[in-house]
């Protein structure tokens, strides 16, 4: 990997790779649990973020909507502060190495392993009319994404743990036969803000696949944010204190306020403890607005700047292709695919 795009620091920075599907709206949960940390990670790690459009087509997509969703996703990455000079952002489908390595790794993955994947079981139940082979081999494509970039760390939510384990198994299996071809990746799980809960059912995770009023979208306007938080389910008491078991709604709002304002839970209780839920909820809403407004402003500029988006997309694809070709070349040699001398 001596010539890849990593900085030539004496000690190479660890590589972080993550993929996000360009489907649905990103929520405050995605922001607090994932995107908010991306600009922080880019200071310390060599980060690669892929808009995984090929994963998205395992379920039927409207073509125009999918294209738009991919650009929106890239614009949001840029709007939260990812700098394309430091962090590689690209579309998965622009780098053919993903599909190529995916195929090779298919030949190193067992049906039994894929049959055990809980996401496959869930998605097949949900899309019973379209249980396609792509849905089945989805985790192998994800393994290819990760292994193609010789990734050290993969920031993911708990639901992707099983897929990451499979990627590790495939890497180890391949390395056992051919020598150290792949870096075996580790998961990177975050501690604080890891679970933002639904505003209507605060014992459930906030999710973009639930009804509108249960989540705040990253692009919701101020009035919508105020309205949704005002209507958030709480309890019949009147004190603001952190007690996730008995007061899940209030505790969730406290966590949000704490992460976004930097106030500790104790400070929040001492300021809002007895002043009633109305004033507390106003403070939560304002903290969300304050966090999201600058991102929305940048987003609105970026999404209309087609030339800039095109440039980031093209340069990202070139850099990603360059890195991926190195891994793929090695894999091809190892498995015995003849090199084509052009
Ligand atoms: P998903 O939207 O499930 O594909 O997740 C994309 C990223 O956002 C993952 O890193 C998740 O862990 C994170 N994420 C999604 N929903 C939440 C939530 N309610 N709270 C915290 N993090 C979340
Ligand atoms: N499967 C992941 C999800 O549904 C998205 C994904 C695809 C991914 N490729 C990846 C995540 C590689 C991390 C690394 O959320």
Short mmCIF file of C-alpha atoms and ligand atoms in Angstrom, two decimals:
data_model
loop_
_atom_site.label_atom_id
_atom_site.label_comp_id
_atom_site.label_asym_id
_atom_site.label_seq_id
_atom_site.Cartn_x
_atom_site.Cartn_y
_atom_site.Cartn_z
CA UNK A 1 0.00 0.00 0.00
CA UNK A 2 3.01 2.24 -0.30
CA UNK A 3 1.57 4.58 -2.91
CA UNK A 4 -2.00 4.98 -1.84
CA UNK A 5 -3.52 8.31 -0.91
CA UNK A 6 -2.68 8.11 2.76
CA UNK A 7 -0.57 10.97 4.00
CA UNK A 8 3.10 10.23 4.12
CA UNK A 9 3.21 10.68 7.89
CA UNK A 10 6.00 8.64 9.41
CA UNK A 11 3.34 6.52 10.97
CA UNK A 12 0.43 5.82 8.65
CA UNK A 13 -2.94 6.82 9.93
CA UNK A 14 -5.48 4.11 10.37
CA UNK A 15 -8.08 3.80 7.66
CA UNK A 16 -11.75 4.20 8.49
CA UNK A 17 -14.34 3.06 5.95
CA UNK A 18 -18.08 3.36 6.20
CA UNK A 19 -20.95 3.13 3.77
CA UNK A 20 -24.35 4.72 4.09
CA UNK A 21 -27.29 3.76 1.95
CA UNK A 22 -28.82 6.64 0.03
CA UNK A 23 -32.34 5.77 1.04
CA UNK A 24 -34.84 7.72 3.09
CA UNK A 25 -34.23 10.82 5.13
CA UNK A 26 -31.39 11.12 7.58
CA UNK A 27 -32.61 11.73 11.10
CA UNK A 28 -31.37 13.40 14.23
CA UNK A 29 -30.42 9.85 15.30
CA UNK A 30 -28.16 9.47 12.27
CA UNK A 31 -26.70 12.88 13.01
CA UNK A 32 -25.98 12.34 16.68
CA UNK A 33 -25.04 8.67 16.30
CA UNK A 34 -22.94 8.96 13.17
CA UNK A 35 -22.56 12.06 10.99
CA UNK A 36 -21.73 14.44 13.80
CA UNK A 37 -18.59 12.44 14.53
CA UNK A 38 -17.36 12.21 10.96
CA UNK A 39 -15.54 15.57 10.90
CA UNK A 40 -13.90 14.67 14.21
CA UNK A 41 -12.77 11.30 12.86
CA UNK A 42 -11.28 12.93 9.78
CA UNK A 43 -8.72 14.76 11.96
CA UNK A 44 -7.32 11.53 13.28
CA UNK A 45 -7.98 8.89 10.65
CA UNK A 46 -7.76 8.40 6.95
CA UNK A 47 -11.49 8.28 6.25
CA UNK A 48 -13.34 6.85 3.29
CA UNK A 49 -17.13 7.26 3.05
CA UNK A 50 -19.08 5.63 0.33
CA UNK A 51 -22.59 6.33 -0.84
CA UNK A 52 -23.52 2.68 -1.32
CA UNK A 53 -25.90 3.00 -4.24
CA UNK A 54 -25.38 -0.60 -5.38
CA UNK A 55 -26.57 -1.85 -2.01
CA UNK A 56 -29.65 0.32 -2.39
CA UNK A 57 -30.82 -1.49 -5.54
CA UNK A 58 -31.28 -4.77 -3.69
CA UNK A 59 -34.77 -3.38 -3.17
CA UNK A 60 -36.65 -1.63 -5.99
CA UNK A 61 -35.86 2.06 -6.30
CA UNK A 62 -37.34 4.79 -8.40
CA UNK A 63 -34.37 5.69 -10.68
CA UNK A 64 -34.76 9.46 -10.56
CA UNK A 65 -35.35 9.42 -6.82
CA UNK A 66 -32.30 7.23 -6.25
CA UNK A 67 -30.04 9.55 -8.27
CA UNK A 68 -31.31 12.50 -6.26
CA UNK A 69 -30.93 10.69 -2.95
CA UNK A 70 -27.28 9.92 -3.73
CA UNK A 71 -26.50 13.58 -4.41
CA UNK A 72 -28.39 14.57 -1.26
CA UNK A 73 -26.36 12.12 0.78
CA UNK A 74 -23.08 13.45 -0.59
CA UNK A 75 -24.22 17.04 0.03
CA UNK A 76 -25.04 16.19 3.63
CA UNK A 77 -21.62 14.63 4.15
CA UNK A 78 -20.09 17.86 2.90
CA UNK A 79 -22.51 20.02 4.89
CA UNK A 80 -21.63 18.40 8.23
CA UNK A 81 -18.03 19.40 7.59
CA UNK A 82 -16.33 16.60 5.74
CA UNK A 83 -13.52 18.07 3.69
CA UNK A 84 -12.96 16.25 0.39
CA UNK A 85 -9.28 17.18 0.58
CA UNK A 86 -8.95 15.11 3.73
CA UNK A 87 -11.71 12.56 3.42
CA UNK A 88 -12.56 10.43 0.44
CA UNK A 89 -16.23 10.61 -0.52
CA UNK A 90 -17.48 8.72 -3.56
CA UNK A 91 -20.30 6.65 -5.01
CA UNK A 92 -19.86 2.89 -4.75
CA UNK A 93 -21.12 2.30 -8.30
CA UNK A 94 -18.39 4.56 -9.72
CA UNK A 95 -15.70 2.10 -8.68
CA UNK A 96 -16.14 -1.17 -10.53
CA UNK A 97 -13.76 -2.92 -8.13
CA UNK A 98 -16.58 -3.31 -5.61
CA UNK A 99 -18.58 -5.55 -7.91
CA UNK A 100 -15.46 -7.41 -9.06
CA UNK A 101 -14.16 -8.14 -5.61
CA UNK A 102 -17.72 -8.91 -4.52
CA UNK A 103 -17.84 -11.70 -7.09
CA UNK A 104 -14.48 -13.14 -6.08
CA UNK A 105 -15.46 -13.07 -2.41
CA UNK A 106 -18.79 -14.74 -3.26
CA UNK A 107 -16.60 -17.72 -4.12
CA UNK A 108 -15.16 -17.62 -0.60
CA UNK A 109 -18.46 -17.34 1.25
CA UNK A 110 -20.75 -20.21 2.20
CA UNK A 111 -24.50 -20.33 1.67
CA UNK A 112 -24.87 -21.36 5.29
CA UNK A 113 -23.18 -18.16 6.45
CA UNK A 114 -25.45 -15.97 4.36
CA UNK A 115 -28.51 -17.90 5.46
CA UNK A 116 -27.81 -16.88 9.04
CA UNK A 117 -27.81 -13.13 8.36
CA UNK A 118 -30.66 -11.54 10.28
CA UNK A 119 -30.92 -8.54 7.94
CA UNK A 120 -31.52 -10.94 5.02
CA UNK A 121 -34.28 -12.64 6.97
CA UNK A 122 -35.87 -9.30 7.89
CA UNK A 123 -35.63 -7.86 4.38
CA UNK A 124 -36.96 -11.04 2.77
CA UNK A 125 -39.96 -10.91 5.05
CA UNK A 126 -40.50 -7.25 4.16
CA UNK A 127 -40.01 -7.70 0.40
CA UNK A 128 -41.47 -11.18 -0.03
CA UNK A 129 -42.25 -10.47 -3.70
CA UNK A 130 -38.61 -9.70 -4.51
CA UNK A 131 -36.21 -11.98 -2.64
CA UNK A 132 -33.42 -11.56 -5.17
CA UNK A 133 -29.91 -12.99 -5.11
CA UNK A 134 -28.48 -9.50 -4.50
CA UNK A 135 -30.36 -9.29 -1.23
CA UNK A 136 -28.80 -12.61 -0.29
CA UNK A 137 -25.22 -11.70 -1.22
CA UNK A 138 -25.53 -8.12 0.07
CA UNK A 139 -23.14 -8.84 3.00
CA UNK A 140 -20.46 -10.07 0.57
CA UNK A 141 -20.62 -6.80 -1.34
CA UNK A 142 -20.30 -5.02 1.99
CA UNK A 143 -17.24 -7.17 2.81
CA UNK A 144 -15.79 -6.21 -0.58
CA UNK A 145 -16.38 -2.50 0.19
CA UNK A 146 -14.45 -2.79 3.40
CA UNK A 147 -11.64 -5.11 2.28
CA UNK A 148 -10.98 -3.27 -0.99
CA UNK A 149 -9.66 -0.28 0.98
CA UNK A 150 -7.55 -2.27 3.48
CA UNK A 151 -9.75 -0.85 6.22
CA UNK A 152 -8.69 -0.90 9.87
CA UNK A 153 -11.88 0.46 11.45
CA UNK A 154 -15.52 0.38 10.42
CA UNK A 155 -17.90 2.74 12.26
CA UNK A 156 -21.27 0.99 12.27
CA UNK A 157 -24.41 0.63 14.29
CA UNK A 158 -25.11 -2.54 16.25
CA UNK A 159 -27.36 -3.85 13.47
CA UNK A 160 -24.33 -4.21 11.15
CA UNK A 161 -22.18 -6.16 13.58
CA UNK A 162 -23.08 -9.50 12.07
CA UNK A 163 -22.12 -8.28 8.59
CA UNK A 164 -18.79 -7.02 9.87
CA UNK A 165 -18.10 -10.37 11.53
CA UNK A 166 -18.70 -12.02 8.19
CA UNK A 167 -16.30 -9.60 6.48
CA UNK A 168 -13.66 -10.52 9.05
CA UNK A 169 -14.27 -14.24 8.52
CA UNK A 170 -13.98 -13.88 4.76
CA UNK A 171 -10.76 -11.86 5.10
CA UNK A 172 -9.23 -14.41 7.44
CA UNK A 173 -10.29 -17.30 5.24
CA UNK A 174 -8.75 -15.66 2.18
CA UNK A 175 -5.57 -14.73 4.04
CA UNK A 176 -5.23 -18.28 5.36
CA UNK A 177 -5.03 -19.57 1.78
CA UNK A 178 -3.07 -16.78 0.06
CA UNK A 179 -1.08 -14.96 2.73
CA UNK A 180 -1.75 -11.51 4.17
CA UNK A 181 -3.77 -9.96 1.39
CA UNK A 182 -6.43 -8.18 3.43
CA UNK A 183 -6.30 -6.12 6.59
CA UNK A 184 -8.79 -7.73 8.98
CA UNK A 185 -11.10 -4.86 10.01
CA UNK A 186 -12.41 -4.04 13.46
CA UNK A 187 -15.76 -2.46 14.30
CA UNK A 188 -15.83 1.03 15.72
CA UNK A 189 -18.79 1.56 18.00
CA UNK A 190 -19.60 4.78 19.66
CA UNK A 191 -20.57 5.18 23.25
CA UNK A 192 -22.41 8.47 23.79
CA UNK A 193 -25.46 9.34 21.77
CA UNK A 194 -25.41 5.83 20.38
CA UNK A 195 -29.17 5.49 20.62
CA UNK A 196 -31.47 8.41 20.04
CA UNK A 197 -34.98 7.18 20.70
CA UNK A 198 -38.28 7.72 18.89
CA UNK A 199 -40.18 10.85 19.94
CA UNK A 200 -43.45 8.93 20.08
CA UNK A 201 -42.29 5.57 21.43
CA UNK A 202 -39.19 6.45 23.42
CA UNK A 203 -38.35 2.83 24.16
CA UNK A 204 -37.67 2.33 20.43
CA UNK A 205 -34.76 3.67 18.39
CA UNK A 206 -35.48 6.77 16.29
CA UNK A 207 -35.67 5.43 12.76
CA UNK A 208 -36.30 6.93 9.33
CA UNK A 209 -38.53 4.02 8.42
CA UNK A 210 -41.09 4.97 11.11
CA UNK A 211 -43.83 7.63 10.70
CA UNK A 212 -42.80 11.31 10.36
CA UNK A 213 -43.75 12.52 13.81
CA UNK A 214 -41.49 9.96 15.51
CA UNK A 215 -38.26 11.47 14.18
CA UNK A 216 -36.62 14.77 13.37
CA UNK A 217 -35.13 14.83 9.90
CA UNK A 218 -31.81 16.61 9.48
CA UNK A 219 -33.49 18.89 6.96
CA UNK A 220 -36.65 19.66 8.99
CA UNK A 221 -37.35 23.38 9.27
CA UNK A 222 -37.46 25.23 12.57
CA UNK A 223 -41.22 25.13 13.02
CA UNK A 224 -41.38 21.42 12.29
CA UNK A 225 -38.63 20.76 14.83
CA UNK A 226 -40.44 22.83 17.49
CA UNK A 227 -43.73 21.12 16.75
CA UNK A 228 -42.32 17.59 16.86
CA UNK A 229 -40.50 18.17 20.13
CA UNK A 230 -43.52 19.85 21.70
CA UNK A 231 -45.55 16.75 20.83
CA UNK A 232 -42.88 14.30 21.96
CA UNK A 233 -44.25 11.74 24.40
CA UNK A 234 -43.23 12.34 28.01
CA UNK A 235 -44.97 11.24 31.22
CA UNK A 236 -47.48 12.52 33.72
CA UNK A 237 -44.91 13.78 36.23
CA UNK A 238 -43.43 17.24 36.05
CA UNK A 239 -39.77 16.87 36.95
CA UNK A 240 -36.89 16.73 34.52
CA UNK A 241 -34.59 13.98 35.70
CA UNK A 242 -32.64 11.23 33.98
CA UNK A 243 -34.36 7.91 34.49
CA UNK A 244 -34.51 5.95 31.21
CA UNK A 245 -36.54 3.17 32.74
CA UNK A 246 -39.38 5.18 34.27
CA UNK A 247 -39.06 8.35 32.21
CA UNK A 248 -37.83 7.24 28.76
CA UNK A 249 -39.24 10.26 26.92
CA UNK A 250 -37.72 12.89 29.19
CA UNK A 251 -34.45 10.96 29.41
CA UNK A 252 -34.21 10.82 25.62
CA UNK A 253 -34.77 14.58 25.32
CA UNK A 254 -32.21 15.17 28.07
CA UNK A 255 -29.63 13.08 26.19
CA UNK A 256 -30.27 15.05 23.01
CA UNK A 257 -29.90 18.36 24.82
CA UNK A 258 -26.80 17.14 26.61
CA UNK A 259 -25.01 15.96 23.44
CA UNK A 260 -25.92 19.08 21.48
CA UNK A 261 -25.38 21.75 24.14
CA UNK A 262 -22.50 20.19 26.05
CA UNK A 263 -24.46 20.52 29.32
CA UNK A 264 -24.19 17.54 31.64
CA UNK A 265 -27.34 15.68 32.69
CA UNK A 266 -26.91 17.10 36.21
CA UNK A 267 -26.71 20.63 34.90
CA UNK A 268 -29.85 20.08 32.86
CA UNK A 269 -31.69 18.84 35.94
CA UNK A 270 -30.52 21.77 37.99
CA UNK A 271 -31.59 24.31 35.36
CA UNK A 272 -34.87 22.70 34.17
CA UNK A 273 -35.66 20.21 36.93
CA UNK A 274 -38.73 21.93 38.31
CA UNK A 275 -39.62 24.50 35.69
CA UNK A 276 -42.09 22.26 33.86
CA UNK A 277 -41.79 20.34 30.63
CA UNK A 278 -42.73 23.29 28.40
CA UNK A 279 -39.61 25.33 29.12
CA UNK A 280 -37.41 22.23 28.98
CA UNK A 281 -38.81 21.18 25.62
CA UNK A 282 -38.25 24.70 24.25
CA UNK A 283 -34.59 24.39 25.25
CA UNK A 284 -34.31 21.00 23.57
CA UNK A 285 -35.90 22.33 20.38
CA UNK A 286 -33.59 25.36 20.32
CA UNK A 287 -30.51 23.16 20.77
CA UNK A 288 -31.58 20.99 17.83
CA UNK A 289 -32.28 24.07 15.70
CA UNK A 290 -28.93 25.56 16.61
CA UNK A 291 -27.13 22.36 15.63
CA UNK A 292 -29.00 21.73 12.39
CA UNK A 293 -29.47 25.25 11.00
CA UNK A 294 -25.84 25.84 9.92
CA UNK A 295 -25.76 22.37 8.36
CA UNK A 296 -28.99 23.10 6.48
CA UNK A 297 -27.62 26.41 5.24
CA UNK A 298 -24.48 24.77 3.91
CA UNK A 299 -26.54 21.92 2.48
CA UNK A 300 -28.81 24.31 0.58
CA UNK A 301 -25.78 25.95 -1.01
CA UNK A 302 -24.02 22.70 -1.85
CA UNK A 303 -27.02 20.88 -3.33
CA UNK A 304 -27.50 23.66 -5.91
CA UNK A 305 -23.82 23.80 -6.81
CA UNK A 306 -23.86 21.09 -9.44
CA UNK A 307 -20.33 21.84 -10.66
CA UNK A 308 -18.89 21.42 -7.18
CA UNK A 309 -20.79 18.19 -6.59
CA UNK A 310 -19.61 16.89 -9.93
CA UNK A 311 -16.03 17.72 -9.04
CA UNK A 312 -16.17 16.01 -5.63
CA UNK A 313 -17.86 12.99 -7.18
CA UNK A 314 -15.34 12.66 -10.01
CA UNK A 315 -12.26 13.20 -7.90
CA UNK A 316 -13.59 10.82 -5.27
CA UNK A 317 -14.19 8.13 -7.87
CA UNK A 318 -10.67 8.56 -9.26
CA UNK A 319 -8.97 8.34 -5.89
CA UNK A 320 -11.11 5.43 -4.75
CA UNK A 321 -10.47 3.57 -8.02
CA UNK A 322 -6.75 4.06 -7.60
CA UNK A 323 -6.73 2.58 -4.09
CA UNK A 324 -9.06 -0.24 -5.02
CA UNK A 325 -7.01 -1.25 -8.07
CA UNK A 326 -4.05 -2.06 -5.85
CA UNK A 327 -6.00 -4.48 -3.71
CA UNK A 328 -7.83 -5.94 -6.65
CA UNK A 329 -4.62 -6.49 -8.62
CA UNK A 330 -3.17 -8.45 -5.76
CA UNK A 331 -6.33 -10.51 -5.29
CA UNK A 332 -6.52 -11.32 -8.99
CA UNK A 333 -2.91 -12.53 -9.01
CA UNK A 334 -3.42 -14.61 -5.90
CA UNK A 335 -6.49 -16.45 -7.18
CA UNK A 336 -4.88 -17.04 -10.58
CA UNK A 337 -6.68 -14.66 -12.94
CA UNK A 338 -4.28 -13.86 -15.77
CA UNK A 339 -3.13 -10.26 -16.07
CA UNK A 340 -4.06 -8.41 -19.25
CA UNK A 341 -1.11 -6.41 -20.62
CA UNK A 342 -2.50 -3.44 -22.50
P1 LIG B 1 -29.02 3.59 9.41
O1 LIG B 1 -29.86 4.80 9.24
O2 LIG B 1 -29.68 2.59 10.30
O3 LIG B 1 -28.51 3.02 8.12
O4 LIG B 1 -27.73 4.03 10.22
C1 LIG B 1 -26.71 4.88 9.73
C2 LIG B 1 -25.86 5.31 10.91
O5 LIG B 1 -26.60 6.13 11.83
C3 LIG B 1 -25.33 4.15 11.75
O6 LIG B 1 -24.03 4.44 12.20
C4 LIG B 1 -26.28 4.09 12.92
O7 LIG B 1 -25.71 3.54 14.07
C5 LIG B 1 -26.64 5.58 13.14
N1 LIG B 1 -27.99 5.69 13.70
C6 LIG B 1 -29.16 5.42 13.06
N2 LIG B 1 -30.23 5.66 13.88
C7 LIG B 1 -29.71 6.06 15.07
C8 LIG B 1 -30.30 6.44 16.32
N3 LIG B 1 -31.61 6.47 16.52
N4 LIG B 1 -29.46 6.80 17.32
C9 LIG B 1 -28.13 6.80 17.14
N5 LIG B 1 -27.53 6.46 15.99
C10 LIG B 1 -28.29 6.09 14.96
N1 LIG B 2 -24.93 -2.36 5.15
C1 LIG B 2 -24.78 -1.06 5.72
C2 LIG B 2 -26.15 -0.56 6.25
O1 LIG B 2 -27.17 -1.04 5.82
C3 LIG B 2 -24.25 -0.08 4.71
C4 LIG B 2 -22.89 -0.48 4.21
C5 LIG B 2 -22.59 -0.98 2.97
C6 LIG B 2 -21.68 -0.39 4.92
N2 LIG B 2 -21.25 -1.20 2.87
C7 LIG B 2 -20.67 -0.85 4.04
C8 LIG B 2 -21.36 0.03 6.22
C9 LIG B 2 -19.34 -0.91 4.44
C10 LIG B 2 -20.02 -0.01 6.59
C11 LIG B 2 -19.03 -0.49 5.73
O2 LIG B 2 -26.16 0.32 7.07
#
